[in-house]
XYZ file of C-alpha atoms in Angstrom:
611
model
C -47.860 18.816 42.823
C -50.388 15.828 43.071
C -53.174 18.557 44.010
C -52.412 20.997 41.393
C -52.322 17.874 38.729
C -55.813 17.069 39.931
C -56.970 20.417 39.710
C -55.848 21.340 36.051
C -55.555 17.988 34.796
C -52.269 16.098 34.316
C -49.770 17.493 31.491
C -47.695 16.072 29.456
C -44.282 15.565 30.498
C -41.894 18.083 29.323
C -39.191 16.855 26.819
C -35.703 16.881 28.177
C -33.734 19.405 27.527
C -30.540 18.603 25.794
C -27.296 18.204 27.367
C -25.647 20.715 24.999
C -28.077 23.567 26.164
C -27.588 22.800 30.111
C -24.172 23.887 29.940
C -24.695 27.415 31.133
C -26.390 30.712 29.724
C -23.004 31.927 28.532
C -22.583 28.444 26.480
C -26.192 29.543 25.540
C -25.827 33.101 23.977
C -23.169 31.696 22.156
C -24.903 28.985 20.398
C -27.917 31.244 19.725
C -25.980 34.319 18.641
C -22.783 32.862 18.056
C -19.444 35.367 17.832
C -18.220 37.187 14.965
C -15.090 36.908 15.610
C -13.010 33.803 15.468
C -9.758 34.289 17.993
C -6.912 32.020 17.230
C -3.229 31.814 18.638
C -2.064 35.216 16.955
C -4.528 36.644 14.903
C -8.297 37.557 15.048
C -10.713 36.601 11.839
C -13.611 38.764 11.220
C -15.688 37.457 8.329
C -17.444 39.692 6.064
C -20.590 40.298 5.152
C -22.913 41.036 1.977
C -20.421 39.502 -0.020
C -17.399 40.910 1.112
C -14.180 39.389 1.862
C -13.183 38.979 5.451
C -10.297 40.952 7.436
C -7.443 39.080 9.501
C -6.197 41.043 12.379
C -2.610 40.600 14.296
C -1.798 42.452 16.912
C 1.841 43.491 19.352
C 2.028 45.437 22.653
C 5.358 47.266 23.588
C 6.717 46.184 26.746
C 10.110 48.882 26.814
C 11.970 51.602 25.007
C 15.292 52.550 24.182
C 17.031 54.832 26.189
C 17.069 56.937 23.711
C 14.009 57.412 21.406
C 13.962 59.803 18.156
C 11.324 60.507 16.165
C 13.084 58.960 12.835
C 13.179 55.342 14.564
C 9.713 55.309 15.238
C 8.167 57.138 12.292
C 8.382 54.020 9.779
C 6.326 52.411 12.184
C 3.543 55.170 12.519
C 3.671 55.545 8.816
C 3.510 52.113 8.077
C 2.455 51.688 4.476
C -0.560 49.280 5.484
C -3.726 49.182 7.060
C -2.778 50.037 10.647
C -3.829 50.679 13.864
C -2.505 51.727 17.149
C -3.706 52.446 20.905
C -1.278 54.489 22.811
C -3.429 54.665 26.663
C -1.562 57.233 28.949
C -2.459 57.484 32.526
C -0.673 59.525 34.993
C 1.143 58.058 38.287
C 0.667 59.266 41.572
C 3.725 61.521 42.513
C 3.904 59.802 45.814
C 3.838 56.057 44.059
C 6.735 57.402 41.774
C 8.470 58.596 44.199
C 8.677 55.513 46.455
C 9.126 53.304 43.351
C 11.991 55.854 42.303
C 13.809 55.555 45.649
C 13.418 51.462 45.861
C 14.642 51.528 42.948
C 17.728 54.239 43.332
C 18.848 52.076 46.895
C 18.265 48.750 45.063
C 21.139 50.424 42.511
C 23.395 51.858 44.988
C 23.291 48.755 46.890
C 24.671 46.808 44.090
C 27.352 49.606 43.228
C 28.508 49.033 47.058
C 28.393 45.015 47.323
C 30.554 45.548 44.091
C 32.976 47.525 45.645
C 33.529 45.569 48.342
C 34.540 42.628 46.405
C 36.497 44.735 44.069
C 34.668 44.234 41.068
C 34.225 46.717 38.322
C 30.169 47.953 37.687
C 28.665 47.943 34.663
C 28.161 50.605 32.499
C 24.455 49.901 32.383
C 24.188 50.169 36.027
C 25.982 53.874 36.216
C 23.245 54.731 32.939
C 20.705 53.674 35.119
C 21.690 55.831 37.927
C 22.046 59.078 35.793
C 18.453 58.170 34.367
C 16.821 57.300 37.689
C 18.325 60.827 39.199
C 17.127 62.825 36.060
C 13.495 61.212 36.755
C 13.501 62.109 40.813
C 14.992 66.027 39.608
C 11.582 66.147 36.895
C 9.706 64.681 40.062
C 10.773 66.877 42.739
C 11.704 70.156 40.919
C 10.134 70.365 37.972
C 7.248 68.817 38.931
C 6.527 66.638 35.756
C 4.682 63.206 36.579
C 5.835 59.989 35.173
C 3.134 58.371 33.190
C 2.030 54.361 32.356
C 2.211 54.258 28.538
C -0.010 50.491 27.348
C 0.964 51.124 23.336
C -1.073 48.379 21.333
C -0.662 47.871 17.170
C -3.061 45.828 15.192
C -2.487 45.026 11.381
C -5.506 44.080 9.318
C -5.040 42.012 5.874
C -7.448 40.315 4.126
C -5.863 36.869 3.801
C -3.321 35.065 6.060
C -0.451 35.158 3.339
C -0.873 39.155 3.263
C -1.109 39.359 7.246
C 2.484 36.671 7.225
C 3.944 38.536 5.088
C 3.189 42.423 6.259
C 3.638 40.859 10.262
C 7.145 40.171 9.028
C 8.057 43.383 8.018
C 6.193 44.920 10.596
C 8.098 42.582 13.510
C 11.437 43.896 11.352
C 10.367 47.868 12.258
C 10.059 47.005 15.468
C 13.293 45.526 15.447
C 15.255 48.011 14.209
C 13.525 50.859 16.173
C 15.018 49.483 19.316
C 11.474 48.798 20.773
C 10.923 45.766 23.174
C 7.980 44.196 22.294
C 6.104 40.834 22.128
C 3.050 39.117 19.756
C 0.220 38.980 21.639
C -0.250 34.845 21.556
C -3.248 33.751 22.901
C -4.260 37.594 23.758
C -5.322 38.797 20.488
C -8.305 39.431 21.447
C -7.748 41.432 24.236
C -5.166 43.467 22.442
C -7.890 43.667 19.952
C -10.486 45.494 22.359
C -7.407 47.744 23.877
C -7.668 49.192 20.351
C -11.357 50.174 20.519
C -11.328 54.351 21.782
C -12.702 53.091 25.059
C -9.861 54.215 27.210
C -9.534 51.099 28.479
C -6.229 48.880 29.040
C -7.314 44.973 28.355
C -3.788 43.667 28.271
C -2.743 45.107 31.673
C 0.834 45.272 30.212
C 2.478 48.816 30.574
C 5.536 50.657 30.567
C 6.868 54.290 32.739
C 7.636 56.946 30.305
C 8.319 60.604 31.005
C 7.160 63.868 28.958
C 10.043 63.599 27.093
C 9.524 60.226 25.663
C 5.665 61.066 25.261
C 7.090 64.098 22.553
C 7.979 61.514 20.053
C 5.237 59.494 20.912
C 2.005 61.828 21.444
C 0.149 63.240 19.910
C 1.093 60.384 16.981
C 3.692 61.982 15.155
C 2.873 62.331 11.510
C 4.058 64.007 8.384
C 1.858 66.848 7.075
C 1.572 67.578 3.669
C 0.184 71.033 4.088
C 1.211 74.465 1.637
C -1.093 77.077 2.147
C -1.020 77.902 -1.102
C -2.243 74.444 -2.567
C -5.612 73.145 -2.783
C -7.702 70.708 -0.493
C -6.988 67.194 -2.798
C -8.081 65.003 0.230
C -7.638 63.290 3.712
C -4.349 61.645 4.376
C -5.488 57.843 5.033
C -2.871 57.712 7.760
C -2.752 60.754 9.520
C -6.421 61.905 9.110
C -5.151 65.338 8.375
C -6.193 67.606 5.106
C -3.601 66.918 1.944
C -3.278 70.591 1.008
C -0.773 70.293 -2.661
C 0.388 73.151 -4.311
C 0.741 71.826 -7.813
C 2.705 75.288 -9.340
C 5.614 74.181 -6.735
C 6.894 71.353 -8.624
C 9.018 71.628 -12.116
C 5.988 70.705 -14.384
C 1.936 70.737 -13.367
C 0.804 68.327 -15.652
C -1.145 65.326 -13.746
C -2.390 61.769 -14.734
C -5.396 60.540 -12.975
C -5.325 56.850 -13.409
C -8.271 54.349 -12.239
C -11.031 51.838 -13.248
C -14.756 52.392 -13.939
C -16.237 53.680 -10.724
C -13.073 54.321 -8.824
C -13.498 57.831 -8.195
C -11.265 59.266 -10.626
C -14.252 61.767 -12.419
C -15.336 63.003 -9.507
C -11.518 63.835 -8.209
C -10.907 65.690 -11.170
C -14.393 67.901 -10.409
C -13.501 68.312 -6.968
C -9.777 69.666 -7.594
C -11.208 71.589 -10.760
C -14.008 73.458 -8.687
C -10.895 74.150 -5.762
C -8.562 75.784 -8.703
C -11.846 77.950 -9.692
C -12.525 79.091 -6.592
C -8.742 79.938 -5.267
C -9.108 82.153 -8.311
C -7.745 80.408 -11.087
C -8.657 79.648 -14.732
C -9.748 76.110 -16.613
C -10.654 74.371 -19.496
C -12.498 71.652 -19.744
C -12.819 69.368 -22.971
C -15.887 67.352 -21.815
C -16.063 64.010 -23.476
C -19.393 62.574 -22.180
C -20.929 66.010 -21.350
C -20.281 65.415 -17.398
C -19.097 68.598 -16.491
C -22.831 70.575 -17.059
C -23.672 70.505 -12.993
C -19.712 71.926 -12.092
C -20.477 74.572 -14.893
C -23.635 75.287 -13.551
C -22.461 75.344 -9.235
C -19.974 78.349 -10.674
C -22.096 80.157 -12.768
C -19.666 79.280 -16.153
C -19.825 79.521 -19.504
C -20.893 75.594 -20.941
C -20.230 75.541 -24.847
C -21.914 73.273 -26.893
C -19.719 72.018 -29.593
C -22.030 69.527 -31.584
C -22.229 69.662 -34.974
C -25.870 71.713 -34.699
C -24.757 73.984 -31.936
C -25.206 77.500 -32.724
C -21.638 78.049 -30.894
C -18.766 78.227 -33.660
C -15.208 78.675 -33.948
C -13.458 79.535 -37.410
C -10.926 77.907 -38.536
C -9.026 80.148 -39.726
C -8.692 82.573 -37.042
C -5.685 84.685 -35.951
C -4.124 85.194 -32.292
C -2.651 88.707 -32.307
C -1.448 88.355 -29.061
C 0.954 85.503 -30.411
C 4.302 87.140 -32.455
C 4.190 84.189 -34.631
C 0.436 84.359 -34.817
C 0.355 84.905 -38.933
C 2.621 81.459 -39.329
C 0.924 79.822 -36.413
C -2.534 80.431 -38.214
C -1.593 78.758 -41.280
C 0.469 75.631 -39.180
C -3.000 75.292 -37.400
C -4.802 75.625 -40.774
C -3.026 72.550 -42.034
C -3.218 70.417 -39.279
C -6.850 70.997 -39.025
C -7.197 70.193 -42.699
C -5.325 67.383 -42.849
C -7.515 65.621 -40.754
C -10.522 66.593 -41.916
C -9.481 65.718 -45.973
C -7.271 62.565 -45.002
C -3.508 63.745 -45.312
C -1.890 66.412 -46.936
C 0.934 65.619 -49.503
C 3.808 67.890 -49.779
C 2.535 69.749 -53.256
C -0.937 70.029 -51.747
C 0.361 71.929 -48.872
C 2.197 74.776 -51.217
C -1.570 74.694 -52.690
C -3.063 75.530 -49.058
C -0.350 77.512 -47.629
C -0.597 79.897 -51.254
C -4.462 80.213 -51.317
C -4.393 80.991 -47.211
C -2.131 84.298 -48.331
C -3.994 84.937 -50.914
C -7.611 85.411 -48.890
C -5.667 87.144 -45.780
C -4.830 89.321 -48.153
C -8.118 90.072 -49.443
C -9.416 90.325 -46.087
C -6.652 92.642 -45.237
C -4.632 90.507 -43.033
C -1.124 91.189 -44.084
C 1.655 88.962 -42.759
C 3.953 91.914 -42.114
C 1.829 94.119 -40.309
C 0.907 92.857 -37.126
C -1.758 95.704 -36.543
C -4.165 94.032 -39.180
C -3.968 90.897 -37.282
C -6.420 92.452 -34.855
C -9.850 91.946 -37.566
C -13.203 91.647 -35.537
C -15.013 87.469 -36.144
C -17.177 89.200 -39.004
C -13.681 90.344 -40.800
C -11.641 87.136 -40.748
C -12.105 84.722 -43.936
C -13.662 81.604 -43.659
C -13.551 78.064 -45.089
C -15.527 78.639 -48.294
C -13.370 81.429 -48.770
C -10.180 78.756 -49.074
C -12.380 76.923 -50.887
C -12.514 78.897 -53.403
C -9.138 79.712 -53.670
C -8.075 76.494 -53.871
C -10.535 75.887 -56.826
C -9.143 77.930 -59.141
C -5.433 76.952 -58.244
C -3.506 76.274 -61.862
C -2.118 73.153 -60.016
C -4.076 70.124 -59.875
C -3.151 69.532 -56.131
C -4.994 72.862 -54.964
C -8.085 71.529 -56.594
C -7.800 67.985 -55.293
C -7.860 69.301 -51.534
C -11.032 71.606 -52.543
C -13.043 68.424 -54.036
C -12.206 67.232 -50.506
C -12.758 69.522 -48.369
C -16.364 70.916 -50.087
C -18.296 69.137 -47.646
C -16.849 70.892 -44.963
C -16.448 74.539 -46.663
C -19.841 74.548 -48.961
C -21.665 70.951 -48.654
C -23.317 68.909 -45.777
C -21.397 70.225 -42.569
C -20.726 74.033 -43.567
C -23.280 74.971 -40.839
C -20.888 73.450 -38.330
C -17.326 74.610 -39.575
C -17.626 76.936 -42.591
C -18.559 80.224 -40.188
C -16.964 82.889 -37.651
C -16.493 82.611 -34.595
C -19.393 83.495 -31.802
C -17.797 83.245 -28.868
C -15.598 84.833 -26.605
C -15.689 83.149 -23.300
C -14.334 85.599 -19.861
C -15.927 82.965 -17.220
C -12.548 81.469 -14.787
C -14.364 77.762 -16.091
C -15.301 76.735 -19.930
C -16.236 74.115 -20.551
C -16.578 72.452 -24.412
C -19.402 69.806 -24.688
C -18.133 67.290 -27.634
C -20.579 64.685 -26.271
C -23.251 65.569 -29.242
C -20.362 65.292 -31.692
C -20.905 61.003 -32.566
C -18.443 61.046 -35.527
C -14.767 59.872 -34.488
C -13.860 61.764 -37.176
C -15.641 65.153 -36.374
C -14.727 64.506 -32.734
C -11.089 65.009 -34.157
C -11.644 67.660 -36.170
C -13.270 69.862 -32.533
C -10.614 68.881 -30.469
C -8.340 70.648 -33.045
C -10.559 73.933 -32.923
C -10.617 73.402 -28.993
C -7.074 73.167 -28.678
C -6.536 76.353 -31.071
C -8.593 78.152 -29.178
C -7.634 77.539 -25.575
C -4.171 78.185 -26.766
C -4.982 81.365 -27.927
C -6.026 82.227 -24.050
C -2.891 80.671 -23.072
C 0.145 82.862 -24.280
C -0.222 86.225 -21.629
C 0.424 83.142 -19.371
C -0.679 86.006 -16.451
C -2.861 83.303 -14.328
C -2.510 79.531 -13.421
C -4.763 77.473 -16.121
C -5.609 73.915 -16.026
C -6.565 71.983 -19.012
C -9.008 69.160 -18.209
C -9.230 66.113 -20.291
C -11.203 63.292 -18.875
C -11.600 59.695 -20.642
C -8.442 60.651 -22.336
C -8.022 57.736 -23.922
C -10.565 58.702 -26.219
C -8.502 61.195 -27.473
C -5.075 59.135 -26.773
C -5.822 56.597 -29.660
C -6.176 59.073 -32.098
C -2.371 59.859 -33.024
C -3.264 63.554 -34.328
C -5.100 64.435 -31.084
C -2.592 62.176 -28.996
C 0.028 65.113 -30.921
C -2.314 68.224 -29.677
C -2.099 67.116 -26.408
C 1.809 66.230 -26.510
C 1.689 70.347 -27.533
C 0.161 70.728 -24.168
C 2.253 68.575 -22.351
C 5.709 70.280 -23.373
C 4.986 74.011 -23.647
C 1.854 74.490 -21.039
C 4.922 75.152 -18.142
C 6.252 77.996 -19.863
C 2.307 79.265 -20.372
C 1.672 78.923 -15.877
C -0.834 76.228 -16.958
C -0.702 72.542 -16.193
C -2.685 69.269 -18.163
C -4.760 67.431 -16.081
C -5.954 63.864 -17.953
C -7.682 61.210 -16.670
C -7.679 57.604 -18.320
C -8.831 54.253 -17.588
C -5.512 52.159 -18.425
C -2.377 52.848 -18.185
C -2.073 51.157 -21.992
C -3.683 54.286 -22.935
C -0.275 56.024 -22.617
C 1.506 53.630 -24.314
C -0.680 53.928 -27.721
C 1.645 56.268 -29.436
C 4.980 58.381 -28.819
C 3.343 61.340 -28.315
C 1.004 59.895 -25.372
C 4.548 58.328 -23.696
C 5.699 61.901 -24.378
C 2.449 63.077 -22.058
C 2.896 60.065 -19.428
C 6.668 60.667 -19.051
C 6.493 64.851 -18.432
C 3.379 64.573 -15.667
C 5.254 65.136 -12.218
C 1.943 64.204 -10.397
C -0.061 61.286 -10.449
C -3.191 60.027 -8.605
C -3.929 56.417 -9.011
C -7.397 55.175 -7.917
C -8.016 51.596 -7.923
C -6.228 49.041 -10.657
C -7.111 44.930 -11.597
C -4.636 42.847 -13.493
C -1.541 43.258 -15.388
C -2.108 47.164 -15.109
C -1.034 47.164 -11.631
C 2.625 45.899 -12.615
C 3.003 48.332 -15.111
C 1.774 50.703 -12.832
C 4.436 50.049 -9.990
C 7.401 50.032 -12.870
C 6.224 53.327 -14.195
C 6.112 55.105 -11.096
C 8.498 52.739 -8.647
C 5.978 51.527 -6.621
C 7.116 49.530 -3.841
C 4.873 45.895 -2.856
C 2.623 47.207 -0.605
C 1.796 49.987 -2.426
C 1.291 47.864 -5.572
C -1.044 45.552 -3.615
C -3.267 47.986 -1.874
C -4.247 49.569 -5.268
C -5.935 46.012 -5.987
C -8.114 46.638 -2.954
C -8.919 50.521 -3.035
C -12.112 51.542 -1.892
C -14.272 54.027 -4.310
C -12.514 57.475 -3.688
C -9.248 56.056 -2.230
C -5.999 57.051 -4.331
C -2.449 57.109 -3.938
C -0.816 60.747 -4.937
C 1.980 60.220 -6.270
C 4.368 63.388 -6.267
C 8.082 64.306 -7.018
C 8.895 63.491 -3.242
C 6.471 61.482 -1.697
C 3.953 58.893 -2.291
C 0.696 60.086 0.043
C -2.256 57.351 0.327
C -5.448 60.098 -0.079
C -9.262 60.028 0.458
C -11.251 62.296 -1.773
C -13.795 63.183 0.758
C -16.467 65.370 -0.900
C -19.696 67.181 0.512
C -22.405 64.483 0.386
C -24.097 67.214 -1.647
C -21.388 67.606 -3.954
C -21.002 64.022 -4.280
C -24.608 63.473 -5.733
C -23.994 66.468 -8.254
C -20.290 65.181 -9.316
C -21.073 61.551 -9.619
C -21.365 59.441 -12.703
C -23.720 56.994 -11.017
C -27.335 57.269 -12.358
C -28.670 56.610 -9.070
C -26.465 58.941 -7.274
C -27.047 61.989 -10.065
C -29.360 64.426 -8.372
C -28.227 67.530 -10.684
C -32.037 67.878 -11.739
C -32.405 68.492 -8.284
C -32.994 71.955 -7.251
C -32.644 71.717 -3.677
C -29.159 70.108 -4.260
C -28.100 72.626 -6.614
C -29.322 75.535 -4.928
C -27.634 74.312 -1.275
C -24.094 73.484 -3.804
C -24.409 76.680 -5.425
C -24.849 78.852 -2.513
C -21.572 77.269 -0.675
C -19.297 77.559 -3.704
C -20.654 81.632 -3.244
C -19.433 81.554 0.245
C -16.360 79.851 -0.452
């Protein structure tokens, strides 16, 4: 050292380095890049990142099973309503280990049947059990040929606060209880147990149990309930399971459907992905399109998209016919009135004898006669139209009839003829219409269409010859207006007997409280898909459709697409998974809207062909 100083120089002496980084390079990498996870007695704390809450994990290995295992004692556990995981690591045993250990184990029994004898004591029950079991296993061994197995069965349970993880490890510890299942908290080996859970293959706990092929049937693969008709349609991935939710909504009593979630939950974007299924498995839908979101679905199938602003070239008249309906001349003229009575502010009594006289009097002179069916059959160009009732009602002798036409002029012959005084121009044959109402800014006009819409899809409606959904999203639009809330009741009621089903979506669950007709709507839906819920909403949510705690809880914490289906028999948690590419067209997001995209269309468009 003293002739390499002198050659470079002397340096300076080297501080010392600190006592707290001498302690070893493990003691090192942890202070540098310290753990994510902090281990405790019996749980395991991940914290999160980017703003996002943490997750606690617990976790239990299974030492022994009953004697006796069924697939009904250990299905609550597999389908425990929470956010669980489970290892089960099978290895086989050598036959010649088995066969030893059988054979200790048969002379250890024997032995103790014979030193009982001698004294003249009775054996145990268990011991004779244990006997018939152990011969069973050596007959499998020896003649059948079936190796025993190790079985190391693991379950973790994730929460995202310690009162959650208490409270679910409670009723998870009660399961395994119940089930018959020996089994033991992993204190002080949580982490361990954690890392047997990774799909390593790999047995950290070191704790395992003999099983036979038998046992493994209940056990392996994981048992799970399917939810699979092959006549439904895809609505998701079973959160559990991992397996396709295939629901066949014509099999229950009624096919009407709420779709219930906040902004942003995934709700819209459901209700394109089950709408573009029906389509495409051959049925028929309507589509009253609030915010004009429904344009890249119409486009993918190649449907007919009808403008229904107040400027659109696309009309319907109001005073059409249905000959396909028996009660189509009446029905006209009940349609007529409810029409008009929104669109002039009420209708009293005497001023409906005024509109129900001058509606026979210009059928007639169109040559619509109520007794003759046949004439019910007039091309668009034929039928009378609203100025045509206009003037009728002007020269009624009554001052009633005149009192609805000095209301109703700027509808029949003032500012808004263009949009409602006129025939109808369309005739729509596409499986998917769709009515744009999102250039109609008026409340009141957006009333007013939704009456015309609703006329007119129930004219499709009464052959009743193939399954028909009726889409309504942001219902609640519609739900606060009492006289649409009523059109939609319509729906509700009668669209079983038609082989159609309603299908509205809604923010709030107040929404279907508003009125009796819209508790009329919430009370005759037998399926219900509720995406994610804050506040009060969520109690009223798990009293409307009997919701048990955990259920009720997790829809606080649903991720964007997550839902709970809520059916007649079963309550199925669900992941919408869409096609990336099918996401981007479908969603609501500006940033995630790629419909201008051609490349995106084109790929979307040329699937829903091959489909």
């Amino acid at each position: 050292m003293g002739f390499l100083q002198n050659l470079f120089g002397a340096q300076e002496q080297q501080e010392e380095i600190p006592a707290s980084l001498r302690t070893g390079a493990r003691e090192l990498v942890d202070r540098v890049a310290p753990s994510a996870l902090d281990v405790g007695r019996d749980d395991v704390a991940m914290p999160g990142q980017a703003g996002k809450n943490g997750v606690l994990m617990r976790h239990w290995w299974v030492e022994d099973l009953p004697n006796t295992l069924s697939f009904e004692s250990l299905d609550p556990i597999l389908q425990f309503p929470g956010r669980v995981c489970t290892s089960m690591l099978v290895n086989p045993v050598s036959a010649q280990e088995a066969l030893q250990a059988l054979r200790q184990e048969r002379t250890g029994q024997y032995a103790s049947l014979l030193i009982k004898s001698q004294q003249k004591r009775l054996a145990e029950p268990e011991t004779a059990a244990n006997l018939q079991s152990l011969e069973a296993e050596m007959s499998d061994l020896q003649i059948a040929r079936r190796l025993p197995m190790q079985l190391n069965w693991v379950i973790g349970l994730s929460a995202q606060d310690e009162e959650e993880l208490d409270d679910l490890g409670q009723k998870m510890s009660e399961l395994l209880t119940t089930s018959g299942l020996i089994y033991h908290e992993a204190t002080f080996r949580q982490e361990a147990a954690m890392k047997s859970l990774l799909p390593t293959g790999t047995n950290f706990l070191g704790d395992q149990r003999n099983v036979n092929a038998n046992t493994m049937a209940c056990l392996f693969p994981f048992s799970r309930r399917l939810h699979y008709d092959p006549e439904g349609l895809p609505y998701g991935i079973e959160r559990n399971s991992g397996a396709w939710v295939m629901f066949n909504d014509w099999a229950c009593d009624n096919q009407n459907m709420l779709v219930l979630g906040e902004m942003g939950s995934g709700k819209s974007v459901f209700l394109k992905w089950k709408t573009l299924w029906h389509v495409l498995m051959g049925g028929r839908a309507f589509v009253i399109d609030l915010e004009g979101e429904f344009a890249p679905l119409a486009g993918i199938l190649g449907a007919e998209y009808i403008d229904m602003g107040l400027s659109s070239d696309e009309r319907l008249n109001v005073l059409d016919l249905n000959p396909d309906d028996e009660e189509g001349y009446y029905s006209g003229a009940m349609d007529l009135l409810g029409w008009l009575g929104l669109a002039v502010g009420g209708l009293t009594p005497h001023e409906k004898n005024a509109v129900t006289d001058a509606y026979r009097r210009v059928m007639a002179e169109a040559g619509v006669l109520r007794e003759d069916r046949s004439t019910w059959r007039k091309t668009p160009d034929e039928m009378p139209i609203l100025e045509d009732l206009y003037g009728a009602l002007m020269v009624e002798e009554h001052a009633s009839g005149r009192d609805v036409a000095a209301r109703l002029k700027e509808f029949a012959v003032g500012m808004y003829s263009d949009a409602f005084n006129s025939r109808t121009t369309i005739d729509p044959r596409s499986p998917l219409v769709v009515f744009d109402v999102s250039g109609v800014r008026s409340e009141a006009f957006k009333g007013l269409r939704m009456r015309q819409i609703v006329t007119f899809i129930w004219s499709r409606m009464l052959r009743g010859d193939v399954p028909t959904l009726v889409v309504v999203d942001e219902a609640w639009h519609w739900l606060r207006h009492p006289e649409a809330a009523t059109e939609l009741e319509g729906m509700a009621r009668r669209f079983r007997k038609r082989y159609g089903g309603l299908q509205l979506a809604t923010q709030h669950i107040y929404d279907l409280d508003r009125t009796g007709s819209a508790q009329v709507i919430r009370d005759t839906a037998d399926i219900a898909v509720l995406f994610r819920q804050r506040g009060t909403a969520v109690q009223a949510i798990s009293r409307l459709f009997d919701l048990n705690e955990l259920e009720a809880r997790e829809l606080r914490t649903l991720s964007t697409g997550d839902a709970l289906l809520v059916t007649p028999d079963d309550r199925i948690p669900l992941y919408v998974a869409v096609p990336p590419d099918l996401l981007q067209v479908f969603s609501t997001k500006p940033q995630d809207h790629l419909a201008e995209e051609p490349a995106v269309m084109d790929r979307v468009a040329e699937a829903a062909e091959t489909a």
